[in-house]
PDB file of C-alpha atoms and ligand atoms in Angstrom:
ATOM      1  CA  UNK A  15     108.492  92.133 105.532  1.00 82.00           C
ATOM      2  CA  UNK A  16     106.936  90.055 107.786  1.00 80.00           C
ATOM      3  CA  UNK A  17     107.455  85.718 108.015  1.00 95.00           C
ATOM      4  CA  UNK A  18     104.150  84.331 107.089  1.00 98.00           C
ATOM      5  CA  UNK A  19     105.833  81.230 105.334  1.00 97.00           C
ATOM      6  CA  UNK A  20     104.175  77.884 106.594  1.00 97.00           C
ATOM      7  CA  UNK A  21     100.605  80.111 106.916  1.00 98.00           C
ATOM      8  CA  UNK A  22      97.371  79.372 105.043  1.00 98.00           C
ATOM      9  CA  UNK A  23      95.267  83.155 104.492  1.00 99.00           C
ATOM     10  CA  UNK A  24      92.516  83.346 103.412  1.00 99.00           C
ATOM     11  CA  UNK A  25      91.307  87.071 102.564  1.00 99.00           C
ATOM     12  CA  UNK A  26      87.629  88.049 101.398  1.00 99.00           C
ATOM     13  CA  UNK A  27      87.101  90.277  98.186  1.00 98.00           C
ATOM     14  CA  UNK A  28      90.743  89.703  97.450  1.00 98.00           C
ATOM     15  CA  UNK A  29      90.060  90.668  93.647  1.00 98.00           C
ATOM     16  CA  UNK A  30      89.863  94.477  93.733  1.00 97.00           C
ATOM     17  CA  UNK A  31      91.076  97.321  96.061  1.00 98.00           C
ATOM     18  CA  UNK A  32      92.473  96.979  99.682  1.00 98.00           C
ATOM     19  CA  UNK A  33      91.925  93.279  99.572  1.00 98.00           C
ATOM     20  CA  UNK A  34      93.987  92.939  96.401  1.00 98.00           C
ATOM     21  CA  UNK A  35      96.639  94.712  98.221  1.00 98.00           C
ATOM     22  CA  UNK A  36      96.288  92.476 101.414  1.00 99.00           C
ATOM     23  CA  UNK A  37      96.215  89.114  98.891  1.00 99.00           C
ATOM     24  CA  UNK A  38      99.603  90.452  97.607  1.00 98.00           C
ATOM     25  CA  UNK A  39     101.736  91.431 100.318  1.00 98.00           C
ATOM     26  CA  UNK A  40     100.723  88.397 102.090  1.00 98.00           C
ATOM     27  CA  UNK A  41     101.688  86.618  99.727  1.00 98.00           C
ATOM     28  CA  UNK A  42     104.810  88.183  99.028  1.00 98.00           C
ATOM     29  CA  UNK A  43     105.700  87.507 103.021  1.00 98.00           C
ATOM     30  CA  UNK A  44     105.084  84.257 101.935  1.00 98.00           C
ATOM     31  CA  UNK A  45     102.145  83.086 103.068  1.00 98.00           C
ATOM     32  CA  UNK A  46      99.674  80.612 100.968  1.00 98.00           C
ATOM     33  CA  UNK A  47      96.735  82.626  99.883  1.00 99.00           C
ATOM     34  CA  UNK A  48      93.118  81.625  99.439  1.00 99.00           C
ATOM     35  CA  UNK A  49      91.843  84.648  97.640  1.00 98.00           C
ATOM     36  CA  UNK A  50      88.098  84.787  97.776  1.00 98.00           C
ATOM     37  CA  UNK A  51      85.700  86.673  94.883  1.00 98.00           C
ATOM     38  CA  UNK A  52      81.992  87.191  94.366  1.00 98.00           C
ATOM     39  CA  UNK A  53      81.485  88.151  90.596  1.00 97.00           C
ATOM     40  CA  UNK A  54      84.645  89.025  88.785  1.00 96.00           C
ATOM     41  CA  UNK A  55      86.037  85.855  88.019  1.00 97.00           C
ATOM     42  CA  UNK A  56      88.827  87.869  85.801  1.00 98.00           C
ATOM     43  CA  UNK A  57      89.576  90.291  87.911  1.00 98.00           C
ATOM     44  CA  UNK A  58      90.500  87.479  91.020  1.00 98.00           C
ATOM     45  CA  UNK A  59      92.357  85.310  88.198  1.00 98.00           C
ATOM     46  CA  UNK A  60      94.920  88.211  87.507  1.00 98.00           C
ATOM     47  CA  UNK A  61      95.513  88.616  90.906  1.00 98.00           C
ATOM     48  CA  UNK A  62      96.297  85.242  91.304  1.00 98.00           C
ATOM     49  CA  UNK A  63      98.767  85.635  88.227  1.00 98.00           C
ATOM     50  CA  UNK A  64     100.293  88.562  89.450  1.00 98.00           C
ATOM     51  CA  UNK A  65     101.063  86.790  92.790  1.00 98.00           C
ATOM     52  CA  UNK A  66     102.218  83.205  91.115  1.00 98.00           C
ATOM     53  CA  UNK A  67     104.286  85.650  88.412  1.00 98.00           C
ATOM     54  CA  UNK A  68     106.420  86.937  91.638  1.00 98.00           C
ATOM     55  CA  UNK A  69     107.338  83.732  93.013  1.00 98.00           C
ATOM     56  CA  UNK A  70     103.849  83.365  95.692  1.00 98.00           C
ATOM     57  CA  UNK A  71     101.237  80.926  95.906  1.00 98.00           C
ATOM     58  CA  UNK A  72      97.384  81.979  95.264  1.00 98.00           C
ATOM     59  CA  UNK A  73      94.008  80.143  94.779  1.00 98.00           C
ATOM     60  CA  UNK A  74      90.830  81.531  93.683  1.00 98.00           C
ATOM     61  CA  UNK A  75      87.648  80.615  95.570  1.00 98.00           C
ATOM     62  CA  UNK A  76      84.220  81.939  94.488  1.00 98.00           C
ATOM     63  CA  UNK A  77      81.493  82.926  97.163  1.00 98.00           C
ATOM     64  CA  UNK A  78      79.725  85.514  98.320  1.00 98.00           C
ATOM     65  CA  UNK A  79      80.308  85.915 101.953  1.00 98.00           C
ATOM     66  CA  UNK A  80      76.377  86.499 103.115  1.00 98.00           C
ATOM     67  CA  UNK A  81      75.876  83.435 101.328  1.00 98.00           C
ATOM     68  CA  UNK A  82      76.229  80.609 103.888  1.00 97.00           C
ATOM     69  CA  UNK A  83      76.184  77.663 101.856  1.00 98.00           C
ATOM     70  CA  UNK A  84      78.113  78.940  99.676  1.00 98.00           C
ATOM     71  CA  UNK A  85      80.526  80.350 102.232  1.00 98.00           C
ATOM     72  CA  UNK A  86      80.714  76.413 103.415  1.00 98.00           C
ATOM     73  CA  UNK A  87      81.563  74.919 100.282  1.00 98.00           C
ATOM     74  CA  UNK A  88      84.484  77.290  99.958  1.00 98.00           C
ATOM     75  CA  UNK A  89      85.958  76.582 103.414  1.00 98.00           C
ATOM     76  CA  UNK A  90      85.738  73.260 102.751  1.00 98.00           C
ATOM     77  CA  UNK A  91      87.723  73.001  99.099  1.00 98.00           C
ATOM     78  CA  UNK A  92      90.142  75.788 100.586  1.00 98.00           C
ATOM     79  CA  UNK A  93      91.063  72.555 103.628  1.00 98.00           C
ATOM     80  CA  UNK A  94      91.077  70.227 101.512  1.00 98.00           C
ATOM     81  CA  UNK A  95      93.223  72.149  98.364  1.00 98.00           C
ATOM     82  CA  UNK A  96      95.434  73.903 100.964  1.00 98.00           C
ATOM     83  CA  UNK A  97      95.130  73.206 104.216  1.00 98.00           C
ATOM     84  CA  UNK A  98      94.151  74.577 107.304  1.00 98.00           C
ATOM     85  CA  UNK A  99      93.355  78.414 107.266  1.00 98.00           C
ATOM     86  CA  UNK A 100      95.164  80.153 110.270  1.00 98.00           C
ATOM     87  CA  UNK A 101      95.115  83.435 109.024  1.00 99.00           C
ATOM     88  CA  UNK A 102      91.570  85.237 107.930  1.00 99.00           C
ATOM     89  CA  UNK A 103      91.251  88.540 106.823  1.00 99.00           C
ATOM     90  CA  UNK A 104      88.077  89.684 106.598  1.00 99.00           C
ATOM     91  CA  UNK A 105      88.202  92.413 103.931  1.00 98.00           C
ATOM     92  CA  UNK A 106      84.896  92.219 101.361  1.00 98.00           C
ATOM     93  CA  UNK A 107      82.453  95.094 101.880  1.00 98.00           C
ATOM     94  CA  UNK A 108      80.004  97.011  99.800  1.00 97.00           C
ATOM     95  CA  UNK A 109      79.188 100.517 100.568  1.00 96.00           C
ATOM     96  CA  UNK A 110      75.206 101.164 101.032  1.00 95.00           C
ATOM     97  CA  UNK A 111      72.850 103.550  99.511  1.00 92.00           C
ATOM     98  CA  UNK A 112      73.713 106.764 100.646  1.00 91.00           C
ATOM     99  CA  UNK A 113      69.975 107.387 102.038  1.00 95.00           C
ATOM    100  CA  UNK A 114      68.733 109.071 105.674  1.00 97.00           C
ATOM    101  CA  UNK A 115      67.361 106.548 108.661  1.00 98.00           C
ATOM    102  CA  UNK A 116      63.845 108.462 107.544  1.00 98.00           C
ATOM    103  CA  UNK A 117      64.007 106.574 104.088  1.00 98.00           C
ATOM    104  CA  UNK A 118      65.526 103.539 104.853  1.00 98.00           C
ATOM    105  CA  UNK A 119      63.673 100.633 105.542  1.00 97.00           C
ATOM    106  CA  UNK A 120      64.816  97.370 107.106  1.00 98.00           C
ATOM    107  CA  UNK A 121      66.089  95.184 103.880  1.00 97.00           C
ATOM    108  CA  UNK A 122      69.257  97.687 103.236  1.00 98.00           C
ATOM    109  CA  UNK A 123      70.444  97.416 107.206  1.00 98.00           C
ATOM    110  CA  UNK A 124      69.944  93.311 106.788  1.00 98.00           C
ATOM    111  CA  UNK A 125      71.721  93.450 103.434  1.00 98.00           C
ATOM    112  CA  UNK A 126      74.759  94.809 105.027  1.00 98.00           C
ATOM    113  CA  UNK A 127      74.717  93.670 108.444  1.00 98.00           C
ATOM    114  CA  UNK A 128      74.803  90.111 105.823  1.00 98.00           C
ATOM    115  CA  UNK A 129      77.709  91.142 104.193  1.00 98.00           C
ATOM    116  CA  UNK A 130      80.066  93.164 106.626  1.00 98.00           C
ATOM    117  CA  UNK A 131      79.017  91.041 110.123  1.00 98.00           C
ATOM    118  CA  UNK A 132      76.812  88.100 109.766  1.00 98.00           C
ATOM    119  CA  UNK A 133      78.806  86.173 106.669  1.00 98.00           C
ATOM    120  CA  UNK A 134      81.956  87.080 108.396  1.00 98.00           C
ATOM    121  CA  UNK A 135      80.762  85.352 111.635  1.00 98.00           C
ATOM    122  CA  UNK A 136      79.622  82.133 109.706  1.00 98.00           C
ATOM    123  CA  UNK A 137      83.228  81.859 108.543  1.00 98.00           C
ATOM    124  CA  UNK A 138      84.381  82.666 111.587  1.00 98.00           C
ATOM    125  CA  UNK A 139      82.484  80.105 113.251  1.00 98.00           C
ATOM    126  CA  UNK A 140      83.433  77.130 110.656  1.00 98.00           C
ATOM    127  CA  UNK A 141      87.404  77.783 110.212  1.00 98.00           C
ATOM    128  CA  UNK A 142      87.828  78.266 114.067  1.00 98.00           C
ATOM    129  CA  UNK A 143      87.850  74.264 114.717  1.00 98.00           C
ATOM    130  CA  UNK A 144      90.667  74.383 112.221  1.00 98.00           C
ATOM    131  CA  UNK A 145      92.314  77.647 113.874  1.00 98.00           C
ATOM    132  CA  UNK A 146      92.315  76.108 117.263  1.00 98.00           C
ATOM    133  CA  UNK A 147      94.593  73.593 116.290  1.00 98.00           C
ATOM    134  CA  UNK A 148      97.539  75.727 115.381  1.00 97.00           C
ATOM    135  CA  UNK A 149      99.858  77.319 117.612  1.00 95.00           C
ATOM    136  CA  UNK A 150      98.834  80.330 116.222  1.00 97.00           C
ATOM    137  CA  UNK A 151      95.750  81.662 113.861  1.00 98.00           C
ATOM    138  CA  UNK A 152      94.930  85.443 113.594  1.00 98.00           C
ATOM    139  CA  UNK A 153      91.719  87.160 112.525  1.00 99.00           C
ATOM    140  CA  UNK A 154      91.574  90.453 111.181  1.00 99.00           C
ATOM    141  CA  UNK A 155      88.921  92.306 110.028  1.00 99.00           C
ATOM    142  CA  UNK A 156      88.894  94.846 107.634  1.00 98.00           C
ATOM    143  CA  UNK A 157      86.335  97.663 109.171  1.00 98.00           C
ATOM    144  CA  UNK A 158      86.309 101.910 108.785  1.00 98.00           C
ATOM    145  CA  UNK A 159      87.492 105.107 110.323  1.00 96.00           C
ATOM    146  CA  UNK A 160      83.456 106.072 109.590  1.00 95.00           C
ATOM    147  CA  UNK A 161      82.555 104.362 112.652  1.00 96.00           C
ATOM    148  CA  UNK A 162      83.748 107.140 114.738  1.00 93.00           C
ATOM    149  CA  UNK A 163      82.313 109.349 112.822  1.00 92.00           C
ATOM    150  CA  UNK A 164      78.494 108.445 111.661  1.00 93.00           C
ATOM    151  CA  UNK A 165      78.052 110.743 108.488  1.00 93.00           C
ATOM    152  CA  UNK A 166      74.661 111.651 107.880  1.00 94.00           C
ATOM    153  CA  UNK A 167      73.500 108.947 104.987  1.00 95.00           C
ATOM    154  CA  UNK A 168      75.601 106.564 106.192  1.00 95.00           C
ATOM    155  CA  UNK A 169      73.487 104.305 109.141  1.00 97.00           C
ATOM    156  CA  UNK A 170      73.736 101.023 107.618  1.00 98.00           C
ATOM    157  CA  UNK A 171      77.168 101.254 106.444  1.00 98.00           C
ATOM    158  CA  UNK A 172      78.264 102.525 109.714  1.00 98.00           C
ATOM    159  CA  UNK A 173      76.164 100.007 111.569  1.00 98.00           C
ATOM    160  CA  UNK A 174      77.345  96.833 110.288  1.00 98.00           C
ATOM    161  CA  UNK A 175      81.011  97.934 110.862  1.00 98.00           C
ATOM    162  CA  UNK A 176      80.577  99.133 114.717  1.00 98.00           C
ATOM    163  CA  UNK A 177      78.799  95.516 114.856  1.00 98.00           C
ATOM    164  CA  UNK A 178      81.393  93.760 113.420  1.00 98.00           C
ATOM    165  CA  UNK A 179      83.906  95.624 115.402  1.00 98.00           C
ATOM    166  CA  UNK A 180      82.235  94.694 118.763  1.00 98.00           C
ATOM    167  CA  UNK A 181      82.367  90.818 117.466  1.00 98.00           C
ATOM    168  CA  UNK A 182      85.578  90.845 116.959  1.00 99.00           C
ATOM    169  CA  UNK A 183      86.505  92.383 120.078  1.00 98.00           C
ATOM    170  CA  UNK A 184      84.585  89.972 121.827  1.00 98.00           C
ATOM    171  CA  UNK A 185      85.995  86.606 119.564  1.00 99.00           C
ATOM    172  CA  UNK A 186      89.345  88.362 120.702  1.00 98.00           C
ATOM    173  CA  UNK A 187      88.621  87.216 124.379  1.00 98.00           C
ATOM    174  CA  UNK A 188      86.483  84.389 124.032  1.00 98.00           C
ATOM    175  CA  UNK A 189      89.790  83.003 122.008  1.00 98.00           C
ATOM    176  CA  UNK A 190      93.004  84.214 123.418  1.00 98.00           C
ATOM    177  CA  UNK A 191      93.343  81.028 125.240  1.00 98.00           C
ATOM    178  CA  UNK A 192      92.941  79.249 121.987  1.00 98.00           C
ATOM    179  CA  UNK A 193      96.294  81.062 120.502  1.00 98.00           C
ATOM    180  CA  UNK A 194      93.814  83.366 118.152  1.00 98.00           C
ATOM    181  CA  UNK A 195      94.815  86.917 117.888  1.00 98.00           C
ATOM    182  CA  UNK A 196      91.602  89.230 116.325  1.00 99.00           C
ATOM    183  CA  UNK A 197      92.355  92.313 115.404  1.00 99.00           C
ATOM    184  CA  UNK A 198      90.780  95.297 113.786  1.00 99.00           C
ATOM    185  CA  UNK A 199      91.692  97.936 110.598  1.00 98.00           C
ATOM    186  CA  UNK A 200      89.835 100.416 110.024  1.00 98.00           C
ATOM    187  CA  UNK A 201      91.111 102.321 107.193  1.00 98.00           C
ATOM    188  CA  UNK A 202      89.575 106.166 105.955  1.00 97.00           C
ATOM    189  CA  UNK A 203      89.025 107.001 102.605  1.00 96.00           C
ATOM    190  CA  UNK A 204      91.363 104.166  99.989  1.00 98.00           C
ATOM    191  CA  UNK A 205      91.675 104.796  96.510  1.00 98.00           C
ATOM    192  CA  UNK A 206      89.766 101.627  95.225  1.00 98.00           C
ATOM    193  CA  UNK A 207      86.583 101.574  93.015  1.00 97.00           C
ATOM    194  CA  UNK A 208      84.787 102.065  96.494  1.00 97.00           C
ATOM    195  CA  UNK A 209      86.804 104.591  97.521  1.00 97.00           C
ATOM    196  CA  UNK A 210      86.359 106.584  94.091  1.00 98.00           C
ATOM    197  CA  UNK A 211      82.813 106.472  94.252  1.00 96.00           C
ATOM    198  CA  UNK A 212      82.914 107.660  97.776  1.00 94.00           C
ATOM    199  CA  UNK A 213      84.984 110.623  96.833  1.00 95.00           C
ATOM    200  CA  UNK A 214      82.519 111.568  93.888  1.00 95.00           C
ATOM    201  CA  UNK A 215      79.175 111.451  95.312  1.00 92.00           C
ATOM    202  CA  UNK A 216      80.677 113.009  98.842  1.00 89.00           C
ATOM    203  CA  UNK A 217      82.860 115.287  97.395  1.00 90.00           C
ATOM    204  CA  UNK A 218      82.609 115.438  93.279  1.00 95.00           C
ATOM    205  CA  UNK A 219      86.288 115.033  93.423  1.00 96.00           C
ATOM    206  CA  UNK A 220      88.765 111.870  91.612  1.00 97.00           C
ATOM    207  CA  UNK A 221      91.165 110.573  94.297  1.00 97.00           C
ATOM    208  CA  UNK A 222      93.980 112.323  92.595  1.00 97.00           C
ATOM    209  CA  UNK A 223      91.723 115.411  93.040  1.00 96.00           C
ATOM    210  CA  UNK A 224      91.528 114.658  96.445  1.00 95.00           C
ATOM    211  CA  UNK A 225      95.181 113.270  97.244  1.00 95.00           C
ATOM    212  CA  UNK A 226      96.582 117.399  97.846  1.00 94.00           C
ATOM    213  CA  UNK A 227      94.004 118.032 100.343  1.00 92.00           C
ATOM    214  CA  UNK A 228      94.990 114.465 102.376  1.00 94.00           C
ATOM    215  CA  UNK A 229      97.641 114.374 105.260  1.00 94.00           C
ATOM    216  CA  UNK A 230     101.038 113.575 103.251  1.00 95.00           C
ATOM    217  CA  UNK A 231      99.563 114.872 100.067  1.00 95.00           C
ATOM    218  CA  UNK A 232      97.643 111.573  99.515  1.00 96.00           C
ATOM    219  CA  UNK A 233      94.599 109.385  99.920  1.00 96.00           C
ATOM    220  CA  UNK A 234      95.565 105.898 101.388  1.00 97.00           C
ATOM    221  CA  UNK A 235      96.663 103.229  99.167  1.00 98.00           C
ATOM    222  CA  UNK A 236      95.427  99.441  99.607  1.00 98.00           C
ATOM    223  CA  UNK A 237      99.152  99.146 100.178  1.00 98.00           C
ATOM    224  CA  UNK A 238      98.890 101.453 103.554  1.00 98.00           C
ATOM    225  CA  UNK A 239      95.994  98.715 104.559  1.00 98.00           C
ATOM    226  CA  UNK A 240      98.107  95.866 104.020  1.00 98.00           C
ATOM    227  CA  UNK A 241     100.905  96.520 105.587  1.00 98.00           C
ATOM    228  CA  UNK A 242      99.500  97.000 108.652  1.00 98.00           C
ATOM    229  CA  UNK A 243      97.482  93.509 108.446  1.00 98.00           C
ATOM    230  CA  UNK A 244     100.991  92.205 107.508  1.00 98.00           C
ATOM    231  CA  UNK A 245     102.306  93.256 110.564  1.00 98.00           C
ATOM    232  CA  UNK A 246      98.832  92.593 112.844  1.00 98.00           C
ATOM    233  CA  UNK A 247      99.898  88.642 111.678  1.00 98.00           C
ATOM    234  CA  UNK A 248     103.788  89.048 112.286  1.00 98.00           C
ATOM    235  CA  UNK A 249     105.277  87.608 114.706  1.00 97.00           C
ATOM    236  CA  UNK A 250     105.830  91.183 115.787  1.00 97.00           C
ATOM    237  CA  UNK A 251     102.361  91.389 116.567  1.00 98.00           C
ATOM    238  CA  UNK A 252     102.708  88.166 118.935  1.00 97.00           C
ATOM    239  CA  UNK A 253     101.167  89.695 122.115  1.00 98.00           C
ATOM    240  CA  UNK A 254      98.485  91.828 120.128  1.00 98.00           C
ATOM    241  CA  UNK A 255      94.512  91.038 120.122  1.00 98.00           C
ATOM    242  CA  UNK A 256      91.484  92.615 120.458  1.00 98.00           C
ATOM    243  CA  UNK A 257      92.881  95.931 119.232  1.00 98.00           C
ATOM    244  CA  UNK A 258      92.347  98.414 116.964  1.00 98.00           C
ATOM    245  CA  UNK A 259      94.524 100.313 114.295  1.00 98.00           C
ATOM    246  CA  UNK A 260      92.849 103.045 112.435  1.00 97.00           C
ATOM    247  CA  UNK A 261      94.544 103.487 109.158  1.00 98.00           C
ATOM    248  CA  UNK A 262      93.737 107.423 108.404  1.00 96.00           C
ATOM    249  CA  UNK A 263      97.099 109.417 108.700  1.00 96.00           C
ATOM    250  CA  UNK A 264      95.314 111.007 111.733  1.00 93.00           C
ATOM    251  CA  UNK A 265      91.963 111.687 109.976  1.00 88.00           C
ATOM    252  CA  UNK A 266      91.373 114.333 106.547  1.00 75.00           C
ATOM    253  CA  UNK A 267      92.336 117.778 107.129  1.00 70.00           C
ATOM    254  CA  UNK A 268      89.294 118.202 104.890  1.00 61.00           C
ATOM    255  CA  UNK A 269      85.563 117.503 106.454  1.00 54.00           C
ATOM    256  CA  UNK A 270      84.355 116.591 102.627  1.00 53.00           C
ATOM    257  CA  UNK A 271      85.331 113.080 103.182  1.00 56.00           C
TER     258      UNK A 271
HETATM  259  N1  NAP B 320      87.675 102.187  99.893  1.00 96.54           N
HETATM  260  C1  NAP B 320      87.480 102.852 101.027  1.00 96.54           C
HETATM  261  O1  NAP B 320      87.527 104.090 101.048  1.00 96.54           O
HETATM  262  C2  NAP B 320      87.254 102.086 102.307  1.00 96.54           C
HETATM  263  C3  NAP B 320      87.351 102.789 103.517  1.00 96.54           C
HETATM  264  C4  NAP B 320      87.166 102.107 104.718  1.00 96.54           C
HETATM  265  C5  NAP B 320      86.890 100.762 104.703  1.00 96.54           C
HETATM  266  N2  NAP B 320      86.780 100.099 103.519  1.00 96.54           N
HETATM  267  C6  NAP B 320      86.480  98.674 103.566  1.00 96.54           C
HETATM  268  O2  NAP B 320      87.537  97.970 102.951  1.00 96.54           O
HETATM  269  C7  NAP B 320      87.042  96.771 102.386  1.00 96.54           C
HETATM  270  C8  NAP B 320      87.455  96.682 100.933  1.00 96.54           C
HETATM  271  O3  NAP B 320      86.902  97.791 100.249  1.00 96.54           O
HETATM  272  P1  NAP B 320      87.410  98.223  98.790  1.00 96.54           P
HETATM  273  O4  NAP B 320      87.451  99.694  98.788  1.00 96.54           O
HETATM  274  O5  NAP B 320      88.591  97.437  98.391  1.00 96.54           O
HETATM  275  O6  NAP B 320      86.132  97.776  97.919  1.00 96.54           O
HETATM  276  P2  NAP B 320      86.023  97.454  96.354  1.00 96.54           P
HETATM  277  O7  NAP B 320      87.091  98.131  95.596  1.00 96.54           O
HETATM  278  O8  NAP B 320      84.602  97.731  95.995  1.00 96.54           O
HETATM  279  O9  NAP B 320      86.268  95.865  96.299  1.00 96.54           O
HETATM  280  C9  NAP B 320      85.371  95.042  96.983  1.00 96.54           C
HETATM  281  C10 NAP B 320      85.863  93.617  96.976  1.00 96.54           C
HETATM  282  O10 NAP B 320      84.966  92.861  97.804  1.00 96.54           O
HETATM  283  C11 NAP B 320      84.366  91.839  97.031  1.00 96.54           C
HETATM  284  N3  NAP B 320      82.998  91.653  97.495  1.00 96.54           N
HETATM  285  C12 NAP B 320      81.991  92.556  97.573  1.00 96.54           C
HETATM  286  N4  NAP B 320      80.906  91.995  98.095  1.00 96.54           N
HETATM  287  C13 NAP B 320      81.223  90.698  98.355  1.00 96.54           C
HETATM  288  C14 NAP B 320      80.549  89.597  98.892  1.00 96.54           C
HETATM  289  N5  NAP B 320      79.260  89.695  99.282  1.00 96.54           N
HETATM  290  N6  NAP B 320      81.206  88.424  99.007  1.00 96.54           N
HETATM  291  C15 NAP B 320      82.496  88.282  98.619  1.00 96.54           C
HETATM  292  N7  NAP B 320      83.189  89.290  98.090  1.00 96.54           N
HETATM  293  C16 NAP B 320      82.564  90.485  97.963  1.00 96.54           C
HETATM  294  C17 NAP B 320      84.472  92.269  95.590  1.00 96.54           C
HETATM  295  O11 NAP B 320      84.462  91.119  94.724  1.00 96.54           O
HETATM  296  P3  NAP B 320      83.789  91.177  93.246  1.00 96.54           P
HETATM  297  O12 NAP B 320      84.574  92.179  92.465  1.00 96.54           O
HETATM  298  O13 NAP B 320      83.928  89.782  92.727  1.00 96.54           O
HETATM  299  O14 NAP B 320      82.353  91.616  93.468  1.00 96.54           O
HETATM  300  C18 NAP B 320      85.851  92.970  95.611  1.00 96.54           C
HETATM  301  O15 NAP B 320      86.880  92.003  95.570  1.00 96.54           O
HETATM  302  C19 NAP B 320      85.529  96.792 102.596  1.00 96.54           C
HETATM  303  O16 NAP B 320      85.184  96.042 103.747  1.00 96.54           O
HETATM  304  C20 NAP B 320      85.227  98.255 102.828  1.00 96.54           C
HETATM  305  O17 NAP B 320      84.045  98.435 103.573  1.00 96.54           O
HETATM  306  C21 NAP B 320      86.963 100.724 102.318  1.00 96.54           C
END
């Protein structure tokens, strides 16, 4: 377990999925945690049940992260409800459309460039004032094994992820003298609703299908993601930034997915 007691996190698309499982363990290491939602209002209340039922402290904050002024109204009632944020985790994603370059045209790339890189650089840009002041604040974001390996059908996806990995590689040396760490994840295939509906329309295969053919006889678990962002904001992890940790068990024996 790592010490996060004293910390403020806030982690995007905490209500399903790997960000679920990053809300609770950080929690559970005893950070505060401002867990943030688009839509499912229910779903991002029984998370922060499940965390206040085992002894942690959770908020819920609506906003869609490529929604800037909505993205500034939640920063500001997560400072004033909890404090300064010093630990970000930049988790919430959507997958895109599955379709070639030759039938894409420019709205799907801007719709998730907005969600994976530009909305995560707004809130970048306004908790950093409030980062700077702490002896310590981490960043991590939450990216994919895919960008290594640019699947046909998958440009947009896999664009907005090597983008957001290159920002956060550079914020990791623009603000190392600031005490910031910024690190990357970059899980491969996680059994979340994302995840399942990767695995059908790549494969036509459940997880649990899929979990024999996977290195250690499983797909990853949001659990697998979130103890590795865990660590990234240990102590442990003091002398870490502007790296990379790719969550995969070494990549799929299988070249389905
Ligand atoms: N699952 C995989 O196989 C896999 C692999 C590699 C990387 N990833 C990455 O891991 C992250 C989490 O994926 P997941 O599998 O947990 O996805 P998921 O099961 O579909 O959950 C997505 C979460 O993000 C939230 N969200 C979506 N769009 C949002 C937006 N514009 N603003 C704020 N919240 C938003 C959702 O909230 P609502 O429910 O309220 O809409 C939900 O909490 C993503 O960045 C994804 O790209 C996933």
């Amino acid at each position: 377990m790592a010490d996060l007691k004293g910390r403020v996190a806030l982690v995007t698309g905490g209500s399903r999925g790997v960000g679920r499982g990053i809300a609770t363990r950080l929690a559970a290491d005893g950070a505060t945690v401002a867990l943030n939602y688009r839509r499912d209002e229910a779903a991002a209340d029984e998370v922060v049940a499940a965390i206040t039922a085992a002894g942690g402290t959770a908020v819920g904050y609506r906003a869609a992260v490529d929604d800037a002024d909505a993205v500034a109204a939640m920063v500001a009632a997560i400072e004033r409800d909890l404090g300064t944020v010093d630990l970000l985790v930049s988790n919430a994603g959507t997958a895109s459309r599955g379709t070639s370059i030759a039938d894409t045209g420019p709205e799907e790339y801007m719709r998730l460039l907005r969600v994976h890189t530009l909305g995560p650089l707004e809130l970048v840009r306004l908790l950093l004032p409030g980062m700077r002041t702490r002896a310590r604040s981490d960043v991590v974001v939450i990216s994919s094994s895919i960008v290594g390996e640019t699947p046909p059908g998958g440009a947009p996806y896999t664009m907005a992820k090597a983008a957001l990995e290159a920002a956060a590689r550079t914020l990791a040396r623009e603000e190392r003298r600031h005490g910031v760490r910024v690190n990357i994840v970059a899980p491969g295939l996680v059994a979340t609703d994302m995840g399942s509906r990767l695995a059908a329309a790549a494969a036509g295969r459940t997880i649990e299908e899929l979990d024999p053919s996977y290195p250690f006889g499983r797909v990853a678990r949001p659990d697998d993601v979130a103890g590795v962002v865990a660590f990234l904001a240990s102590t442990d992890a003091d002398y870490l930034t502007g790296q990379r940790i790719q969550v995969d068990a070494g990549g799929p024996d299988s070249t389905l997915l």
